[in-house]
XYZ file of C-alpha atoms in Angstrom:
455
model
C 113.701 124.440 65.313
C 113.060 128.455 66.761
C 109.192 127.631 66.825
C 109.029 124.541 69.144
C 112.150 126.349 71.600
C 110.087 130.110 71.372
C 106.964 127.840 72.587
C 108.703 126.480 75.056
C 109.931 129.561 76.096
C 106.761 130.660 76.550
C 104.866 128.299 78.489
C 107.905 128.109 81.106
C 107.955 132.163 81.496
C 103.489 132.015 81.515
C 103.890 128.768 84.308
C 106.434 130.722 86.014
C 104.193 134.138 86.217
C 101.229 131.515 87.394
C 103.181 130.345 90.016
C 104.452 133.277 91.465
C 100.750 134.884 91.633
C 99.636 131.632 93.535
C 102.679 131.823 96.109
C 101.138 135.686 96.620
C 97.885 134.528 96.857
C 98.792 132.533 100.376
C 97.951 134.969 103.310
C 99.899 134.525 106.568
C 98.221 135.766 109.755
C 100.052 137.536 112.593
C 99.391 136.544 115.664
C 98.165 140.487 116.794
C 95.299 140.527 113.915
C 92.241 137.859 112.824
C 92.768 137.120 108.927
C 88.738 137.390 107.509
C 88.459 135.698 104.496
C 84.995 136.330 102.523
C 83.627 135.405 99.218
C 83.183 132.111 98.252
C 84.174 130.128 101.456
C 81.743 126.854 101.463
C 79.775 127.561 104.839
C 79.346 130.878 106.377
C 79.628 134.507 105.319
C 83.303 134.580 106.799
C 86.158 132.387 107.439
C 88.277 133.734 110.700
C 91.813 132.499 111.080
C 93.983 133.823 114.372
C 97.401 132.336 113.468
C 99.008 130.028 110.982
C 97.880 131.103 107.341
C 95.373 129.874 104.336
C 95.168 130.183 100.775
C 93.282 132.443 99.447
C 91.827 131.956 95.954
C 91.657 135.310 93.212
C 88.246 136.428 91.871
C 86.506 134.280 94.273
C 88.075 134.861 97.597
C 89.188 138.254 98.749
C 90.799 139.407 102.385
C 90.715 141.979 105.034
C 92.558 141.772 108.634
C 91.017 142.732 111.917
C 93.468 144.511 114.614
C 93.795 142.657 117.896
C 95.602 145.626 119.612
C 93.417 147.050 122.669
C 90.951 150.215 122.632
C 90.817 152.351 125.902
C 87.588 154.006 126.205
C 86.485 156.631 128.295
C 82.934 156.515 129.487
C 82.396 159.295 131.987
C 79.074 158.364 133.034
C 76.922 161.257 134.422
C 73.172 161.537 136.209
C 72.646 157.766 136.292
C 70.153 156.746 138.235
C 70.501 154.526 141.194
C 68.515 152.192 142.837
C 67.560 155.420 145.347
C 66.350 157.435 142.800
C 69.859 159.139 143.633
C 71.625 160.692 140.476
C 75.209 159.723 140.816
C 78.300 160.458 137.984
C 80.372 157.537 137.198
C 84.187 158.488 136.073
C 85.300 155.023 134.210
C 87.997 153.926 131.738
C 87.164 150.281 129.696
C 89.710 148.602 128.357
C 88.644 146.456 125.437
C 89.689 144.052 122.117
C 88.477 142.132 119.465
C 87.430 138.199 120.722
C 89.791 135.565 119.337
C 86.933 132.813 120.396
C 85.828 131.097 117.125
C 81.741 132.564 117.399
C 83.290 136.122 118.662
C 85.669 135.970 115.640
C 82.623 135.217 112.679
C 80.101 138.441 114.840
C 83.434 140.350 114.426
C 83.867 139.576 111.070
C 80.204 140.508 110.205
C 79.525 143.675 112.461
C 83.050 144.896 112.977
C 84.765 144.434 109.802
C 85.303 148.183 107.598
C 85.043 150.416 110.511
C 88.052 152.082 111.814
C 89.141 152.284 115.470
C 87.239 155.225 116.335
C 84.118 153.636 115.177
C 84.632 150.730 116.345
C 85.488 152.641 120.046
C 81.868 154.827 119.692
C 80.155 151.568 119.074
C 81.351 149.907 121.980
C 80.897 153.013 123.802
C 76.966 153.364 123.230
C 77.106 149.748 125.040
C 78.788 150.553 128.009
C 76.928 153.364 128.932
C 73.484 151.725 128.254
C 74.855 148.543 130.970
C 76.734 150.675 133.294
C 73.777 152.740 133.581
C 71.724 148.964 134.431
C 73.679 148.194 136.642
C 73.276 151.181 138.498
C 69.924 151.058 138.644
C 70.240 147.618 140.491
C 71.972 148.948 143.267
C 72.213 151.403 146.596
C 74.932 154.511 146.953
C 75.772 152.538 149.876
C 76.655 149.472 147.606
C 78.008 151.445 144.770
C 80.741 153.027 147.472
C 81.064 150.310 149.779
C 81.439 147.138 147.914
C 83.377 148.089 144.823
C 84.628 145.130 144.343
C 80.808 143.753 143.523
C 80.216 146.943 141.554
C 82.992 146.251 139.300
C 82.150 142.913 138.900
C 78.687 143.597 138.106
C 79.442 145.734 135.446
C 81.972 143.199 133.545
C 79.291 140.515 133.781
C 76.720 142.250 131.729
C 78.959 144.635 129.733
C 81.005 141.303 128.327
C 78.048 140.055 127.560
C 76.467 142.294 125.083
C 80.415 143.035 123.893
C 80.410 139.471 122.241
C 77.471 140.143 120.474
C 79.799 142.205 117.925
C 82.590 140.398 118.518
C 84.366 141.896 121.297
C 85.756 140.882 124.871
C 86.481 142.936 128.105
C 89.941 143.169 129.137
C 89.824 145.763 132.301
C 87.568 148.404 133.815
C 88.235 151.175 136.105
C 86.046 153.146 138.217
C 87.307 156.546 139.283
C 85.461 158.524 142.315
C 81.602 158.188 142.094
C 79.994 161.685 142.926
C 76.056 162.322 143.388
C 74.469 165.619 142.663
C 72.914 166.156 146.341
C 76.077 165.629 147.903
C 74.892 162.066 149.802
C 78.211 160.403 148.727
C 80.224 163.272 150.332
C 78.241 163.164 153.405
C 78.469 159.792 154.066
C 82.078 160.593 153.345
C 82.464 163.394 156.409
C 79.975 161.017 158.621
C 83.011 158.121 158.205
C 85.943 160.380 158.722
C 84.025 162.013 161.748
C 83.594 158.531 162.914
C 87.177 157.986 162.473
C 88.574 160.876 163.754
C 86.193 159.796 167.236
C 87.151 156.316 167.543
C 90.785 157.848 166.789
C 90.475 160.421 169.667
C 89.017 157.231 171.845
C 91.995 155.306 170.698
C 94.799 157.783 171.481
C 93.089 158.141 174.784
C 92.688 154.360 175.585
C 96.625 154.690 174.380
C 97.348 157.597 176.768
C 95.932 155.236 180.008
C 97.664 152.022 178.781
C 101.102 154.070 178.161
C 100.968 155.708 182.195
C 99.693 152.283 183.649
C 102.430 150.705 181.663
C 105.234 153.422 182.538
C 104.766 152.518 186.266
C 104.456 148.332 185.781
C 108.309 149.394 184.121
C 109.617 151.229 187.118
C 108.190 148.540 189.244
C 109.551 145.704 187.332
C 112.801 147.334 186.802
C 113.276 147.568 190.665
C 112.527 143.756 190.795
C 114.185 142.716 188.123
C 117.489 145.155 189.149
C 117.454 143.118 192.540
C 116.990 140.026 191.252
C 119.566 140.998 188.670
C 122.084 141.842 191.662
C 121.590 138.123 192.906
C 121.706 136.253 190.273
C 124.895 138.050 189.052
C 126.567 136.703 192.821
C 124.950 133.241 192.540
C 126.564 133.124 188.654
C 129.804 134.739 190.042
C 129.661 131.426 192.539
C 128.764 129.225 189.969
C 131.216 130.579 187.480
C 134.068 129.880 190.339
C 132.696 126.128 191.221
C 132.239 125.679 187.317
C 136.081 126.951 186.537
C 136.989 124.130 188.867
C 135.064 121.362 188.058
C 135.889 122.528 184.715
C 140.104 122.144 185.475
C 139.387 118.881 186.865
C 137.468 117.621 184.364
C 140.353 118.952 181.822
C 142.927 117.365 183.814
C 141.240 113.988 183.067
C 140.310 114.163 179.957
C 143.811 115.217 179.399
C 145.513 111.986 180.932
C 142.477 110.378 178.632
C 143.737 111.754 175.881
C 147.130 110.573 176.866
C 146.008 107.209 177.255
C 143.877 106.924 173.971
C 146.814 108.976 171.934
C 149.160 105.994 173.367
C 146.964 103.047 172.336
C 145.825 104.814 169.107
C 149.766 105.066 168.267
C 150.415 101.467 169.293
C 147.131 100.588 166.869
C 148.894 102.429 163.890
C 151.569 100.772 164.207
C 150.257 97.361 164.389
C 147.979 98.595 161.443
C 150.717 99.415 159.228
C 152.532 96.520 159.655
C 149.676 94.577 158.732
C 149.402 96.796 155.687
C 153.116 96.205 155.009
C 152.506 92.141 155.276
C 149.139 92.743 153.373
C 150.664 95.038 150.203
C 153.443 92.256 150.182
C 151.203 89.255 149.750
C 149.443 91.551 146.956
C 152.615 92.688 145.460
C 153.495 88.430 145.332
C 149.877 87.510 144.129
C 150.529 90.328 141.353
C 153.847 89.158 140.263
C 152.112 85.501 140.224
C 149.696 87.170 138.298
C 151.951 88.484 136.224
C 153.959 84.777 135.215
C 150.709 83.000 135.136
C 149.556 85.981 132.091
C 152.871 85.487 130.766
C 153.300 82.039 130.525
C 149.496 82.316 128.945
C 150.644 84.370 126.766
C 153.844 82.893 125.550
C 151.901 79.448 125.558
C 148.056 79.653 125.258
C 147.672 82.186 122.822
C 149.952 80.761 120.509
C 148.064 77.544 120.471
C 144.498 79.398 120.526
C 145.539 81.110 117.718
C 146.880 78.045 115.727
C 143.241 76.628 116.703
C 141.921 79.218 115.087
C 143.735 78.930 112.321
C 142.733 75.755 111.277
C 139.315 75.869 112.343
C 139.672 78.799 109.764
C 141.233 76.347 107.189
C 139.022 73.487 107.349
C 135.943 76.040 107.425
C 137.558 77.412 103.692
C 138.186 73.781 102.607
C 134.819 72.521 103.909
C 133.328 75.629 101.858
C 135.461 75.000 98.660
C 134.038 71.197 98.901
C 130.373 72.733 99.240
C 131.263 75.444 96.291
C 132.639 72.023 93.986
C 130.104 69.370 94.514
C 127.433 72.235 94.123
C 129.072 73.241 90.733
C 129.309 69.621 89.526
C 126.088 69.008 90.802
C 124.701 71.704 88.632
C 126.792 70.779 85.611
C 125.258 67.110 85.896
C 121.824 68.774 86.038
C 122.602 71.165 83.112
C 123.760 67.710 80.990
C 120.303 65.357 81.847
C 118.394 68.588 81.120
C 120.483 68.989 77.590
C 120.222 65.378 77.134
C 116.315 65.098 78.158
C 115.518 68.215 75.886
C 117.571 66.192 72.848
C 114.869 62.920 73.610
C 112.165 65.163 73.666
C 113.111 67.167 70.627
C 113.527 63.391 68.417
C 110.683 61.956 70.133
C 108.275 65.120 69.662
C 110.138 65.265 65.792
C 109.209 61.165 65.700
C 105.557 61.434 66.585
C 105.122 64.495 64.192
C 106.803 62.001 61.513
C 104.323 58.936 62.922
C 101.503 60.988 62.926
C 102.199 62.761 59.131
C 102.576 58.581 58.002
C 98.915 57.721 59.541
C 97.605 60.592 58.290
C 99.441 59.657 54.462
C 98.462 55.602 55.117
C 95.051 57.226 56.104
C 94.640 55.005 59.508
C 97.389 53.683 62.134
C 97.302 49.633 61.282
C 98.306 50.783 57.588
C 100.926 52.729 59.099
C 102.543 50.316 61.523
C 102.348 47.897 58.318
C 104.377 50.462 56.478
C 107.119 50.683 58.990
C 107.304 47.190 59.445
C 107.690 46.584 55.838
C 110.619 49.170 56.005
C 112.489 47.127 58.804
C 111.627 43.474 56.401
C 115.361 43.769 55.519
C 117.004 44.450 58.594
C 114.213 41.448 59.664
C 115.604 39.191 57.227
C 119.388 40.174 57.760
C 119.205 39.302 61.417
C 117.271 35.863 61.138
C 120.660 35.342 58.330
C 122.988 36.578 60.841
C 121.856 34.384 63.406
C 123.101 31.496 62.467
C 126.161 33.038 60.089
C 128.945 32.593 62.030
C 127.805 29.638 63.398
C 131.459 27.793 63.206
C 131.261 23.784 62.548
C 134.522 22.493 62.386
C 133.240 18.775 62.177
C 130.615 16.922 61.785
C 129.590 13.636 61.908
C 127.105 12.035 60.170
C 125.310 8.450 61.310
C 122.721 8.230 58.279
C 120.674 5.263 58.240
C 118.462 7.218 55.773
C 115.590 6.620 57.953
C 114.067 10.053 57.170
C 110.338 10.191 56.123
C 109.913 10.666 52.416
C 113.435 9.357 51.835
C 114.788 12.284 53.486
C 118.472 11.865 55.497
C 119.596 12.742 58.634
C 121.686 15.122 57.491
C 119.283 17.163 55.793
C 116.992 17.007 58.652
C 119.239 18.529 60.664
C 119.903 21.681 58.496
C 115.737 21.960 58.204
C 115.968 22.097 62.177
C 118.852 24.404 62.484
C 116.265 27.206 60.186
C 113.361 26.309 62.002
C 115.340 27.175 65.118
C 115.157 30.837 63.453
C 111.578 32.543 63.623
C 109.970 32.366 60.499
C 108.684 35.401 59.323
C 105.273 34.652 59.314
C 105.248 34.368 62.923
C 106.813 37.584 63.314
C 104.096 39.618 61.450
C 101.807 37.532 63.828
C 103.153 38.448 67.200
C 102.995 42.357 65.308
C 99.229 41.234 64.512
C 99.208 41.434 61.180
C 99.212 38.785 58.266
C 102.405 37.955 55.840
C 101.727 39.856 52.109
C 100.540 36.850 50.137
C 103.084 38.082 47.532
C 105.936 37.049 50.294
C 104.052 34.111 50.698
C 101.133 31.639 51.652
C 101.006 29.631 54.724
C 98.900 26.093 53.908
C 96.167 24.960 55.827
C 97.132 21.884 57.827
C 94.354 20.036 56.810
C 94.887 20.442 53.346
C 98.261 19.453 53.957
C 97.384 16.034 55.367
C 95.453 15.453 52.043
C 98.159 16.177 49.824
C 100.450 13.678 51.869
C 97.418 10.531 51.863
C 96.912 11.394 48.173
């Protein structure tokens, strides 16, 4: 009994172990790294997975991770050549990370996979110089300082381009001050600021002329609009006084208005709340009616809807009990014909194994039925006897002339009739179709007959 239980034992602790080393062999991803599973994979050298999780099978399958996290690089771009044959330097900062597009994920997997950061930052490095440099080469100093905004944009186009190729993706650049070696970028710099410091002069004078001109157009409107000031203070003062009047008389009236109106509004409220008095009386006598009509429904109608109820209830249950009886006599009537139709079938199914054991003993079926028939001879020959047993003759009276042929009487004719009114046998095994055993007996020929009586 230890043998089969250490076994057992065994296998649980070995399936347990198994099961464990699966569960440890399912990788979850984080969403700021690209899971890379390699090995055996069924199409391509790498499967990629940003997110979620996979399983990853031992001996066949291994695993790595690829960091999503930014790299800031630093390409200070010196002598490039522009489109002037002008050497310029180039002060930029890139900001870049590994793609999490599916075809950037599998050239990340393959070219990118291994190194460490700073690698991976002197690689991407090597490319941004070789494009920023291109892109200088496509354009003026004019261009390059003017229109940064086309600069910068330049310089994402074809530097996100080549990126992808191992798997990575632009996120920002930044373009410090561009300086040139012969000093074009600072002139142009001094030939704007002397340009704005001349249309500044210009402005401050244009300033100057529109300040003086202005100064006087002030004292000359103030004077004007001082007098006018003065005048329309009196004609206000006027129309203050003639407004203060109209506005008393106007006050008056409206006053005796509101007289009026507070009057005929008090005379309304009245009139209103004795219509409210009539109308919460007539509701307060429709409520009590109400409140006999529920009453006398209640005292009355309920009471007899209930007793409805009631005995629709009752004859439901009785009308149910009927159903329940006549379906349970019905099935005990059906449960006697079958009883008594399997008991017919058993003795008639026992019957024609009997019949058919006796024609194959009588060895054909006319010998048989001649063999049962013989069996029933004596109840044959008890009822033809019985038939005319309890025949009761009280009296009898007997006319003989003895005019019976062969000297024969009456009387004996009669009891000759009386059997003959019994089926002979012989006709019996005739209707059956068969002939009377010649040891029971042997029926004459009628014409031999007629010569027995002539001779």
């Amino acid at each position: 009994m230890e043998n089969p239980f250490i076994l057992i034992v065994i296998a649980v602790v070995v399936g347990f172990v198994l099961f464990i080393s699966l569960i440890k062999r399912y990788k979850r991803c984080p969403s700021d790294k690209i899971l890379v599973v390699f090995g055996k994979t069924g199409g391509g050298s790498a499967r990629c997975i940003h997110g979620g999780g996979t399983f990853v099978w031992p001996v066949i399958q291994d695993y790595s991770f690829l960091s999503l996290i930014p790299i800031s690089i630093e390409a200070n771009l010196t002598n490039a050549l522009s489109k002037q044959n002008i050497r310029v330097d180039v002060p930029s900062k890139f900001t870049v990370g590994i793609s999490t597009e599916q075809d950037s994920m599998g050239n990340a997997a393959e070219r990118l996979l291994g190194l460490s950061s700073d690698q991976i930052q002197e690689l991407a490095r090597d490319i941004l110089f070789g494009q920023l440099r291109l892109v200088i080469a496509t354009m003026s100093i004019e261009e390059i300082n003017s229109d940064r905004d086309r600069f910068l944009d330049n310089v994402s186009k074809n530097v996100e381009q080549e990126l992808k190729k191992i798997g990575l993706k632009l996120i920002n650049v930044n373009v410090t001050d561009i300086k040139d070696e012969s000093g074009y970028i600072e002139a142009l710099g001094k030939e704007a600021a002397a340009k704005a410091i001349n249309e500044a002069k210009v402005s401050v004078a244009e300033q100057d002329k529109i300040g003086e001109i202005g100064r006087a157009e002030a004292q000359r409107d103030t004077r004007i609009k001082t007098s006018q000031a003065n005048a329309i203070a009196v004609q206000g003062e006027n129309n203050a006084k003639i407004d203060i009047a109209n506005s008393d008389a106007i006050r008056r009236e409206k006053e005796a208005e509101a007289a009026k109106i507070a009057v005929a509004a008090e005379k309304v409220q009245q009139a209103k709340a004795l219509q409210e008095s009539y109308v919460a009386e007539q509701q307060a006598e429709q409520a009590r009616a109400e409140r006999e009509r529920a009453t006398q429904q209640a005292n009355i109608i309920v009471p007899e809807e209930i007793e409805k109820q009631r005995r629709i209830i009752e004859a439901e249950a009785e009308a149910e009990k009927v159903r329940v009886n006549a379906k349970g006599e019905a099935d005990a009537i059906f449960a006697k014909m079958d009883a008594e139709a399997r008991g017919y079938f058993e003795i008639l199914t026992k019957q024609a194994g009997g019949y058919n054991e006796m024609v194959k003993a009588a060895g054909n079926a006319q010998s048989a039925y001649q063999l049962l028939l013989i069996e029933k001879l004596p109840d044959l020959v008890r009822t033809q006897v019985e038939a005319i047993k309890n025949i009761k003759i009280d009296k009898i009276t007997v006319w003989d002339g003895n005019n019976g042929k062969n000297g024969s009487t009456s009387t004996a004719n009669f009891l000759a009739g009386l059997m003959k009114a019994v089926p002979p046998l012989n006709d019996l095994f005739s209707q059956a179709g068969m002939d009377l055993p010649e040891y029971l007996g042997k029926i004459k020929e009628k014409g031999a007959e007629t010569e027995g009586e002539e001779q």
